[in-house]
Coordinates of C-alpha atoms and ligand atoms in Angstrom, one line a residue:
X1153 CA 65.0 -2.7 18.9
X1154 CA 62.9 0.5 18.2
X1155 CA 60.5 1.1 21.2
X1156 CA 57.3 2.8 20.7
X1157 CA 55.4 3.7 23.9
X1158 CA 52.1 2.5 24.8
X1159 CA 49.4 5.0 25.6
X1160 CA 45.4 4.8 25.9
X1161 CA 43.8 7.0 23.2
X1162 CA 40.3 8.8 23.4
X1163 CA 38.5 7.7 20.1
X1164 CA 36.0 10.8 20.6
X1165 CA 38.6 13.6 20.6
X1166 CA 42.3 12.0 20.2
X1167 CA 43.6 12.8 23.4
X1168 CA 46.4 10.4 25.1
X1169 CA 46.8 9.7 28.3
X1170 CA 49.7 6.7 30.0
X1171 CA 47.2 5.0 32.2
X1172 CA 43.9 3.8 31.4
X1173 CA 40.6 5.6 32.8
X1174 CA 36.9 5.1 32.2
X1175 CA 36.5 8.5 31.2
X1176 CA 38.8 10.7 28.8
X1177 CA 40.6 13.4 31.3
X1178 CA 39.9 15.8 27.9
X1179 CA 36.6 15.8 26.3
X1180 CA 35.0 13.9 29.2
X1181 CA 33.6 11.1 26.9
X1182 CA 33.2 7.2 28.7
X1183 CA 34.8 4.1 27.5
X1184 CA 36.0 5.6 25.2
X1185 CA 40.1 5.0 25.7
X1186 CA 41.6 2.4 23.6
X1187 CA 45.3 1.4 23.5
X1188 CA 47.2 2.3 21.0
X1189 CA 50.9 3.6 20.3
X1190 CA 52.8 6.6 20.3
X1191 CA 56.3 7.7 19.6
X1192 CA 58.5 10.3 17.3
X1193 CA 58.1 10.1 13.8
X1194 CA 61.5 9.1 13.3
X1195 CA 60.2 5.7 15.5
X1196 CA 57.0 5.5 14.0
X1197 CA 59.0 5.7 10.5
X1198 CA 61.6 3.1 11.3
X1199 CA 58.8 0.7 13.7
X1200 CA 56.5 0.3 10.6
X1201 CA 58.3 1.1 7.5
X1202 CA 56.8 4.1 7.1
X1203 CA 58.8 6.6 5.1
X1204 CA 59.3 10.0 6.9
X1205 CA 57.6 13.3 5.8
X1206 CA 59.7 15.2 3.4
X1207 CA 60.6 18.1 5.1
X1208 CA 58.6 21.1 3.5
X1209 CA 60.0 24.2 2.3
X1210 CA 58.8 27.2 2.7
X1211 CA 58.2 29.1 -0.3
X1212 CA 56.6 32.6 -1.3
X1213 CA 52.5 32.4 -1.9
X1214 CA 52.8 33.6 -5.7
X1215 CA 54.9 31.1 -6.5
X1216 CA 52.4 28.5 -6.2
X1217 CA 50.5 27.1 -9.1
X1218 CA 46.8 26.9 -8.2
X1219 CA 45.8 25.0 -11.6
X1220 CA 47.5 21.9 -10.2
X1221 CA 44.3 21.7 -7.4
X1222 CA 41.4 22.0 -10.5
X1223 CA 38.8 19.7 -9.6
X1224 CA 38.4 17.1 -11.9
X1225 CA 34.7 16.0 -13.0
X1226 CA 33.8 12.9 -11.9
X1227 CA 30.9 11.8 -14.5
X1228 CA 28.4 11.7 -11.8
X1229 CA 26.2 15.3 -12.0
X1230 CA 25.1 15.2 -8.2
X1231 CA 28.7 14.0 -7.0
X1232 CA 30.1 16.9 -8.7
X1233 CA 27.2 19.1 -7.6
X1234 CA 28.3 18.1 -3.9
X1235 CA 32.4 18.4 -4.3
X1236 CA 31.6 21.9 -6.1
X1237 CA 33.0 20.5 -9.8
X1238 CA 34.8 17.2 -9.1
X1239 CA 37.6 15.6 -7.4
X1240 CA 41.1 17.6 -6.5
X1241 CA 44.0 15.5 -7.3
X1242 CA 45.9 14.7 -4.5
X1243 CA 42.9 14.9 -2.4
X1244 CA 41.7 12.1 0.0
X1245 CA 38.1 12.2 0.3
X1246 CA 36.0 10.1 2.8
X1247 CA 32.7 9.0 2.2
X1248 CA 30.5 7.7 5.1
X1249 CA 27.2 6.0 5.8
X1250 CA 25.1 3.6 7.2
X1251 CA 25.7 -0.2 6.1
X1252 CA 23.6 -0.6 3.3
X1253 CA 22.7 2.9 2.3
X1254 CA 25.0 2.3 -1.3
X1255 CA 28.3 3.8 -1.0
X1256 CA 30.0 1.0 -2.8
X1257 CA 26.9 1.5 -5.4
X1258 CA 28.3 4.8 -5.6
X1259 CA 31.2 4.7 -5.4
X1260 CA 31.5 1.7 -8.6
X1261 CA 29.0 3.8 -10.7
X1262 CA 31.8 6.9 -9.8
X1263 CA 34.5 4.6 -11.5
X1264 CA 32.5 3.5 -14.4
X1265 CA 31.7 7.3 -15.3
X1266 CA 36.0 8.4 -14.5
X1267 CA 37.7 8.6 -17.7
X1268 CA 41.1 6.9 -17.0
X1269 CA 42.3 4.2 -14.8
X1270 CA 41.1 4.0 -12.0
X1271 CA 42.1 1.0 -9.1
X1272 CA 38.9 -0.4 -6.7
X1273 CA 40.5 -1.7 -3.3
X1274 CA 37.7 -4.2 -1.8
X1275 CA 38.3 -4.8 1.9
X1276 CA 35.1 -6.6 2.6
X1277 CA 33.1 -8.5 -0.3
X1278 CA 35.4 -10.6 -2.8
X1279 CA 36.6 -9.8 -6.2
X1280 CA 33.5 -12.1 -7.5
X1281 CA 30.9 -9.6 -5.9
X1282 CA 32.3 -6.5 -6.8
X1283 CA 32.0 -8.3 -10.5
X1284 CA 28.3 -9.2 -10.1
X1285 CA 27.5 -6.0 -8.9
X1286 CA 29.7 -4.3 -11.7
X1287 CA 27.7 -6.5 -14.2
X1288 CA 24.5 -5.1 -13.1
X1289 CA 25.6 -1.9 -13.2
X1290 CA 27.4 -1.6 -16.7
X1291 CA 30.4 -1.0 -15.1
X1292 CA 32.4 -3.8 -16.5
X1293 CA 35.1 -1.7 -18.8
X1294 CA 38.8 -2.6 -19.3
X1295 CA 40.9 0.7 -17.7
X1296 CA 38.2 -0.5 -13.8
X1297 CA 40.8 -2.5 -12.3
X1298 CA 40.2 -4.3 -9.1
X1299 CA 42.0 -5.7 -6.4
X1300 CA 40.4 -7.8 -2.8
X1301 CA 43.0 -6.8 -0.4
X1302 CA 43.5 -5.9 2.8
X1303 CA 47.1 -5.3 3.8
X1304 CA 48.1 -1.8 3.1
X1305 CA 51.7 -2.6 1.9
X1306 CA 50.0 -4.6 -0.9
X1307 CA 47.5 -2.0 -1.7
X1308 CA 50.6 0.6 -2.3
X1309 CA 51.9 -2.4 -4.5
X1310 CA 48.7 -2.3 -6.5
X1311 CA 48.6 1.7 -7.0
X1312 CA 52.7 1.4 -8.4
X1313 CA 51.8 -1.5 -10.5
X1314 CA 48.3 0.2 -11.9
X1315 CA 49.5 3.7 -12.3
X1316 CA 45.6 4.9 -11.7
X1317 CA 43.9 8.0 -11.6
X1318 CA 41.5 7.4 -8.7
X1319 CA 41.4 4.7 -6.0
X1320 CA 38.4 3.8 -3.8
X1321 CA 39.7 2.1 -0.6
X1322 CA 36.5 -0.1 0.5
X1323 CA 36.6 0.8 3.6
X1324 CA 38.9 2.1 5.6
X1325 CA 38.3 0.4 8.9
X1326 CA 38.8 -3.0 7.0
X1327 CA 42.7 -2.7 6.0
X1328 CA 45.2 -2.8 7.8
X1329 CA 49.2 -2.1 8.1
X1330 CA 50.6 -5.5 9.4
X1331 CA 53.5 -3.7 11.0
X1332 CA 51.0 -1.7 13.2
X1333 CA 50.3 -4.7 15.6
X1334 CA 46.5 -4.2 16.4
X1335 CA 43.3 -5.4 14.7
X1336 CA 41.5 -3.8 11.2
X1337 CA 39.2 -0.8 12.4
X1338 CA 41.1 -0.1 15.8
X1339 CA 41.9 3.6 17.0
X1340 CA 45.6 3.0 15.8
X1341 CA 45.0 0.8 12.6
X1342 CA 42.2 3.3 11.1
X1343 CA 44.9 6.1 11.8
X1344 CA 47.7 4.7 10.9
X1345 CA 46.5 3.4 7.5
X1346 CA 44.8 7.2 6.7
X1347 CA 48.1 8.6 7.4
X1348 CA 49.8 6.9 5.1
X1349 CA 47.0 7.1 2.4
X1350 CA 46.8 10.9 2.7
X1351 CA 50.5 10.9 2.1
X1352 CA 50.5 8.8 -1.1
X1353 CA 47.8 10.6 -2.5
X1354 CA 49.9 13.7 -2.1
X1355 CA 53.2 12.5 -3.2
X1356 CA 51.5 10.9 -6.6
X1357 CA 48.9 14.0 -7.0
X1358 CA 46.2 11.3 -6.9
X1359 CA 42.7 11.5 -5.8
X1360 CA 41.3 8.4 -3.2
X1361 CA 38.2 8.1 -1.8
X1362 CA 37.9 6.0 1.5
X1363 CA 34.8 4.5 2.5
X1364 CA 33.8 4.9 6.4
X1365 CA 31.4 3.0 8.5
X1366 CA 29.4 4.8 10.6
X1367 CA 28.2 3.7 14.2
X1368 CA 24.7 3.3 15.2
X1369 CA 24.3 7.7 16.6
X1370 CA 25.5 8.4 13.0
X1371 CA 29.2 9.3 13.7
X1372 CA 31.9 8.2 11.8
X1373 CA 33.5 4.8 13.0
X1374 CA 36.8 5.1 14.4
X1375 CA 39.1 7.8 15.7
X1376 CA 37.8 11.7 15.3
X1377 CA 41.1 12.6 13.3
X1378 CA 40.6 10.6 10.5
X1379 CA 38.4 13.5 9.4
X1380 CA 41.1 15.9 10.3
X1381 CA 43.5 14.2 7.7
X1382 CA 41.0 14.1 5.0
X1383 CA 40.6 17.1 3.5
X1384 CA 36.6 15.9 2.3
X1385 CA 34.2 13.9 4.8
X1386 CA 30.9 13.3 2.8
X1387 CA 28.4 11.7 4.1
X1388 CA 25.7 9.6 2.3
X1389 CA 22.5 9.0 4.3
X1390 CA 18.8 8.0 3.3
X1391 CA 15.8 5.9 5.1
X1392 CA 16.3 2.4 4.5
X1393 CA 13.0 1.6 3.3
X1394 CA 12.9 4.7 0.9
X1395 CA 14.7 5.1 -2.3
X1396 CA 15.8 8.6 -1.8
X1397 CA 19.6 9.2 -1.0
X1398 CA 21.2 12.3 0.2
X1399 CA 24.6 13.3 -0.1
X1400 CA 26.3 16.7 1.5
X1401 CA 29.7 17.8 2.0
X1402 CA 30.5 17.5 5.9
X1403 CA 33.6 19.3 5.5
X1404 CA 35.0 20.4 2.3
X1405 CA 38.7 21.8 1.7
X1406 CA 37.7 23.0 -1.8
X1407 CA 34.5 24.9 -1.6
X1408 CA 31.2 25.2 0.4
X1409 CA 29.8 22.7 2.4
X1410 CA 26.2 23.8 1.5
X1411 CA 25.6 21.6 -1.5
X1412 CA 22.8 18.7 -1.3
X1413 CA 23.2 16.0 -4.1
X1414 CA 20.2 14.1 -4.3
X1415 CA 19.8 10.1 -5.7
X1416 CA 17.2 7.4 -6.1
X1417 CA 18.2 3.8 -5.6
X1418 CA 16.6 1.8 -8.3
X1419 CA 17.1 -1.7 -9.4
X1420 CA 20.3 -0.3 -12.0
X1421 CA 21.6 1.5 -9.1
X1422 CA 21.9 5.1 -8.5
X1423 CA 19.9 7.7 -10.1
X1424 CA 20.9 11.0 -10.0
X1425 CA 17.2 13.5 -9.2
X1426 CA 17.9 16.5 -10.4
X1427 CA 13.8 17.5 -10.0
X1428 CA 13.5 16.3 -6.0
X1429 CA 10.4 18.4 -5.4
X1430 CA 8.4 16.8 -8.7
X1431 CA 9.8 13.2 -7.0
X1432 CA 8.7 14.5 -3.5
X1433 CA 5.2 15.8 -4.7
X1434 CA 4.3 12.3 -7.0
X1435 CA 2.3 10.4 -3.9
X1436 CA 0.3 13.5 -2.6
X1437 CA -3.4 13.3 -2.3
X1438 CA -5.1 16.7 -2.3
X1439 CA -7.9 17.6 -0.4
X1440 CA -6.7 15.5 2.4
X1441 CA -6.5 17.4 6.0
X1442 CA -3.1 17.5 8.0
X1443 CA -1.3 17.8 4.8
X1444 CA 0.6 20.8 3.5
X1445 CA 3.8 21.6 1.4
X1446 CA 6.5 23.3 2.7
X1447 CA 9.4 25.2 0.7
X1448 CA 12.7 23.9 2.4
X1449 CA 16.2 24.9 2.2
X1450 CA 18.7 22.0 1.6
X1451 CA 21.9 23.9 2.2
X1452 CA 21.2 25.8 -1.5
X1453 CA 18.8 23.4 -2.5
X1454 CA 15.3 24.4 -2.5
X1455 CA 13.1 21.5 -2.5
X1456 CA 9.6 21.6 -1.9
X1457 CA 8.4 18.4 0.8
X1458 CA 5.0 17.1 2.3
X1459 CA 4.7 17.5 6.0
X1460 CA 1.9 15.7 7.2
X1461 CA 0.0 15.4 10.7
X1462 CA -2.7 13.4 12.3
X1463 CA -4.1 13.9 15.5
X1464 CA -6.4 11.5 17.4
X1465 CA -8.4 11.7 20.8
X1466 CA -6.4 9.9 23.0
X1467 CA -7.5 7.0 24.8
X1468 CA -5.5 7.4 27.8
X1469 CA -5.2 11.1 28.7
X1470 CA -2.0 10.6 30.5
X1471 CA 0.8 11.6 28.3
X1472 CA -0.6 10.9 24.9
X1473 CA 2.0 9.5 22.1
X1474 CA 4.0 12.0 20.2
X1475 CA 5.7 10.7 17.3
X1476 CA 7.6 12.9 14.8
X1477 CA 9.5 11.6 11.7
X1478 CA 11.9 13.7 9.8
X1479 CA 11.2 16.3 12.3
X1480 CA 12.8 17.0 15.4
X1481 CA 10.7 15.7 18.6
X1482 CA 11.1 18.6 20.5
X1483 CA 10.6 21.1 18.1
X1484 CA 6.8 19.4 17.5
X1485 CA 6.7 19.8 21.4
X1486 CA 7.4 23.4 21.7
X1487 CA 5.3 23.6 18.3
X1488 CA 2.2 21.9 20.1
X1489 CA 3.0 24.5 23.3
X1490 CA 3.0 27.5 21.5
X1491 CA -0.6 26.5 19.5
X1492 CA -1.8 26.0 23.0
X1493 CA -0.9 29.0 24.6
X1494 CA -1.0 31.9 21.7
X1495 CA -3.2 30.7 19.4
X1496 CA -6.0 28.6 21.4
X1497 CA -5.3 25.1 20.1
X1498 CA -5.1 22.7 22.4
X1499 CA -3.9 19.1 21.8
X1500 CA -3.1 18.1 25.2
X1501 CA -5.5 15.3 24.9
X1502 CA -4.4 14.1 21.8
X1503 CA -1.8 12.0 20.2
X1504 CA 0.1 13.5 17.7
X1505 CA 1.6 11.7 14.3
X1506 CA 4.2 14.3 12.2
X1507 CA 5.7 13.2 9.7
X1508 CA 7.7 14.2 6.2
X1509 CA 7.0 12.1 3.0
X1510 CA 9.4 10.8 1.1
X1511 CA 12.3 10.2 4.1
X1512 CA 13.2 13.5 4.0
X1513 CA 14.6 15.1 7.6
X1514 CA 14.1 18.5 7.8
X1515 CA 16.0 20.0 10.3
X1516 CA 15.7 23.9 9.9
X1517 CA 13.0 25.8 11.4
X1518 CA 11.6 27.4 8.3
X1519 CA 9.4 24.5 8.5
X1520 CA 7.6 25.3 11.7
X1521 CA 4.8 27.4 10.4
X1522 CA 3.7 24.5 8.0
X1523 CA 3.9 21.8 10.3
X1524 CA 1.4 24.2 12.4
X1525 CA -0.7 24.4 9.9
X1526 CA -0.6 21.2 9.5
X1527 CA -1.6 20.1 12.9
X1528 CA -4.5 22.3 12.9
X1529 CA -5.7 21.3 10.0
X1530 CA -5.6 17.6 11.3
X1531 CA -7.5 18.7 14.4
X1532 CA -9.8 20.2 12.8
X1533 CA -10.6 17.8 9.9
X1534 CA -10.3 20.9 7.6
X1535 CA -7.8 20.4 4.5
X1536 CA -5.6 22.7 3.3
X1537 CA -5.9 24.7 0.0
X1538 CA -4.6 22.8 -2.2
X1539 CA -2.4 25.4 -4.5
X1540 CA -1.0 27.0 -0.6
X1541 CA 2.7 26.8 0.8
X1542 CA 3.7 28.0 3.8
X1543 CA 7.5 29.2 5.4
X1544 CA 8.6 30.3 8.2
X1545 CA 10.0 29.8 11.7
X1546 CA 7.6 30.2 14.7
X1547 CA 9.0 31.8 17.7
X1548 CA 7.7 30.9 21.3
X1549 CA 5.5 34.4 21.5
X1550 CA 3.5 33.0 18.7
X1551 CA 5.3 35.4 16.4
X1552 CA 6.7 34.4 13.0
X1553 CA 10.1 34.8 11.9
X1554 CA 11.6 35.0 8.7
X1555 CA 13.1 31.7 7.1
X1556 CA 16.4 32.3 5.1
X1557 CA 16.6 32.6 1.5
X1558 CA 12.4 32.7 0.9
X1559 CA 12.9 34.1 -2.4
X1560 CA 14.2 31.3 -3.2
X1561 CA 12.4 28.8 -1.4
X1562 CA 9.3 30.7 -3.2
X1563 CA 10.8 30.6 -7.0
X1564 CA 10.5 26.4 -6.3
X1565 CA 6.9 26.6 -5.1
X1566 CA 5.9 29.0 -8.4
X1567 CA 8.0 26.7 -10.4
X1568 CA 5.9 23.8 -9.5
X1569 CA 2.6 25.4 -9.6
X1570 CA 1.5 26.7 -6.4
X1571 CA 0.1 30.3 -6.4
X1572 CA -0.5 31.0 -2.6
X1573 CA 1.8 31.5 0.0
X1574 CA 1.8 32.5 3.6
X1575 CA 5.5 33.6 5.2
X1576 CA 6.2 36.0 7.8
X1577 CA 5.3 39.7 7.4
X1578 CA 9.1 40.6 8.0
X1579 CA 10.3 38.7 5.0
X1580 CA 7.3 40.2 2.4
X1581 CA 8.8 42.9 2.0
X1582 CA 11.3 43.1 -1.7
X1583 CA 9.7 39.5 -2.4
X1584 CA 8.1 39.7 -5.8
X1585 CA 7.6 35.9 -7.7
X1586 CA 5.7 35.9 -10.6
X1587 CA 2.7 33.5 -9.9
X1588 CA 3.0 33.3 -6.4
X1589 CA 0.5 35.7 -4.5
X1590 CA 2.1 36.8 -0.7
X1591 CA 0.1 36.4 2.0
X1592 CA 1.7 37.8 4.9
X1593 CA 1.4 37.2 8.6
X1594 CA 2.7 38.4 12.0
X1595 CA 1.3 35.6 14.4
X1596 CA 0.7 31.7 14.0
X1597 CA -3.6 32.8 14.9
X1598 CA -3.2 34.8 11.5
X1599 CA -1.5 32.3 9.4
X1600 CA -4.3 30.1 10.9
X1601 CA -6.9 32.7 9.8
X1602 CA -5.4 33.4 6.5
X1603 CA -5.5 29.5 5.2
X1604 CA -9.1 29.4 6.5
X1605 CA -8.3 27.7 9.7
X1606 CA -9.3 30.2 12.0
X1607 CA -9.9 28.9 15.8
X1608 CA -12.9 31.1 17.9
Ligands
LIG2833 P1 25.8 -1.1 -1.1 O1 26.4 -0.2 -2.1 O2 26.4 -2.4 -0.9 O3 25.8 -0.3 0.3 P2 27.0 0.0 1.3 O4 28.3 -0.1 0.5 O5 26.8 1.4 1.7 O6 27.0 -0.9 2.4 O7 24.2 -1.1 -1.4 C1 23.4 -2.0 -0.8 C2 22.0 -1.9 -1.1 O8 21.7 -1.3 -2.3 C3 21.5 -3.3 -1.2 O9 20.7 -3.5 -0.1 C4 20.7 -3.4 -2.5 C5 20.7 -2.0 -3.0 N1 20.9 -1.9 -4.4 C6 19.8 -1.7 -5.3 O10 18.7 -1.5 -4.9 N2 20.1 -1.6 -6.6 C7 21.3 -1.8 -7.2 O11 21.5 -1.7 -8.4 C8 22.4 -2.1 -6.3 C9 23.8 -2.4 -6.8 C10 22.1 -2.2 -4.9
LIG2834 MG1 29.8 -1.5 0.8

């Protein structure tokens, strides 16, 4: 009898250890050991019925044919837009979110757009509501087959017997290889099962797309090397409560990871935006104060958003409430610090609301010099100009800095109709949009004075 050894596995960073510990010896992560087993992969092979790696063989770099790894299009614009022209064949792809956000939505309306046959694996809902939601999506065509299973053996039965051209495995951490002697979504099932996935799809030259949970700090569920076997980790995220949806690469063996795909989830399912900043701008009220719009950069995307403030007298004057949404907390803190000190705004006494319409998180700091704007504007009870966008990333001497890519960010803004713009001096210079007049500023006090917020 074939002995594999057991060992206690780091889920954060992979690293095995013999003897349990509360803390991995590697990355220095808690709790995070969980058993699992180890062994050559000769063992491994003959322990689970795994069949060994082929050996490679080496071969010169010219003799390879590159037009094997065309990506294929998928049928879905924004899915393409993200993989940078479609799936690879032979390429496993995972797909993570929240529970709830619509990667099986997605991932269904993928299939019903694939020319071809395609195979759905459904882990967790049955056969009947995978058919209900197919219905109400108008995916119900004859070359969709679909299969509720969770033992990997059988799922390898279903690809031979169906012959497809893309699988969707929904999800991963809900199969499981019998032989591997531990429960569905464990360190060593998860594994184990990707493996083996990543080597059919290679062997048969066919695409598969796993779906992935994702645990409540936004991390993929399960061990850190299931996305080091994948060669795609995309991850699907959105606020529950809005209908916008937001897909990026995460990692990308085929092209840039800079690509934002953008969908609304509507009572047919998912609709691809190709116009986000005309969706963004719909709601906004003009002449309202705290409110601007800001140019951001999505990876390439430009998309223009809303940041809004409010600020109130506080009623206690002990550590007012700050609360920022779809902007980092302590960037509005050093934001607030930096009015304060170089630009004679003081908000100490007040509690401060920031937020970005639409569910949007904007994480770059080429929006600091609007959310400033913003927040004096709110103080002050002074709107805005309506037709005015600012960019630009505030440093903590007060002095602006310029955001990348403002050309670009500026083209949007002109697209949609605004005409004024304050950035940073710096980035004025070789910037020339038609529409769009440049107003230029060194300090936060002379953005403030330029958009008619000036503080004495
Ligand atoms: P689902 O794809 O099941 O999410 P996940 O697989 O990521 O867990 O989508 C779930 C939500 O999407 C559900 O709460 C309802 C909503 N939804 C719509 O709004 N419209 C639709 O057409 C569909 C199919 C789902
Ligand atoms: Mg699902």
């Amino acid at each position: 009898m074939v002995k594999l050894r057991t060992v206690y596995r780091c889920t954060d960073c992979g690293a095995a250890t013999p003897k349990w510990a509360g803390r991995c010896g590697s990355c220095g992560a808690w709790n995070s050991l969980v058993e699992d087993v180890e062994g050559d992969d000769e063992i491994i092979s003959i322990a689970t019925g795994m069949a060994l790696v082929p050996a490679g063989i080496p071969k010169p770099i010219d003799s390879l044919d590159a037009t094997i790894s065309e990506p294929q299009t998928t049928g879905v614009e924004e899915l393409d837009r993200v993989l940078g022209g479609g799936l690879v064949p032979g390429s496993v792809t995972l797909l993570g979110g929240e529970p709830g956000i619509g990667k099986s939505t997605l991932l269904l309306q993928l299939l019903a757009a694939w020319s071809g046959q395609t195979l759905y694996v459904t882990a967790e809902e049955s056969a009947q509501q995978v058919h209900m939601r197919a219905e109400r999506l108008n995916a119900i065509k004859p070359d969709l087959w679909l299969v509720a299973e969770m033992s990997l053996n059988n799922i390898i039965k279903s690809i031979d017997q169906v012959e497809p051209q893309l699988v969707i495995i929904d999800s991963i951490q809900a199969i499981a290889d019998p032989l591997l002697n531990s429960a569905p979504g464990s360190v060593s099932q998860v594994r184990g099962c990707a493996h083996r996935l990543v080597q059919e799809a290679k062997a048969r030259n066919l695409p598969i797309i796993l779906v992935g949970h994702v645990t409540k700090d936004g991390g993929l569920a399960g061990p850190r090397v299931l996305e080091h076997v994948v060669d795609t980790v995309l991850s699907f995220e959105g606020e529950r409560h809005h209908a916008l949806r937001l897909l990026r690469a995460v990692k990308h063996r085929f092209g840039s990871t800079n690509e934002l795909g953008l969908f609304e989830m509507t009572e047919m399912g998912l609709r691809s935006v190709p116009d986000a900043s005309k969706l963004f701008l719909a709601d906004r009220r003009a002449g309202v104060p705290g409110s601007i719009v800001v140019p951001a950069l999505e990876g390439h995307r430009p998309l223009l958003v809303e940041v809004q403030a409010l600020t109130n007298l506080s009623p206690s004057h002990v550590s007012p409430r700050r609360s920022a949404q779809g902007v980092d907390s302590g960037r509005l803190a050093m934001l607030l610090a930096v009015l304060e000190r170089r630009a004679n705004v003081n908000l100490s006494q007040h509690e401060v609301f920031a937020s970005v319409v639409g569910g949007v998180k904007l994480g770059e700091p080429g929006a600091d010099l609007g959310l400033c704007l913003a927040l004096v504007s709110a103080s002050t009870d002074r709107p805005l100009p309506e037709n005015l966008v600012a960019c630009g990333e505030v440093g903590l001497a007060g002095e602006l800095r310029q955001a990348s890519n403002t050309a670009r960010r500026l083209a949007e803004a002109a697209r949609l109709g605004f005409t004024r713009a304050i950035i940073p001096a710096s980035s004025a210079v070789d910037i020339n949009i038609p529409g769009i007049k440049l107003e230029p500023a060194q300090t936060v006090a002379q953005a403030l004075a330029l958009a008619g917020l000036s503080i004495n």
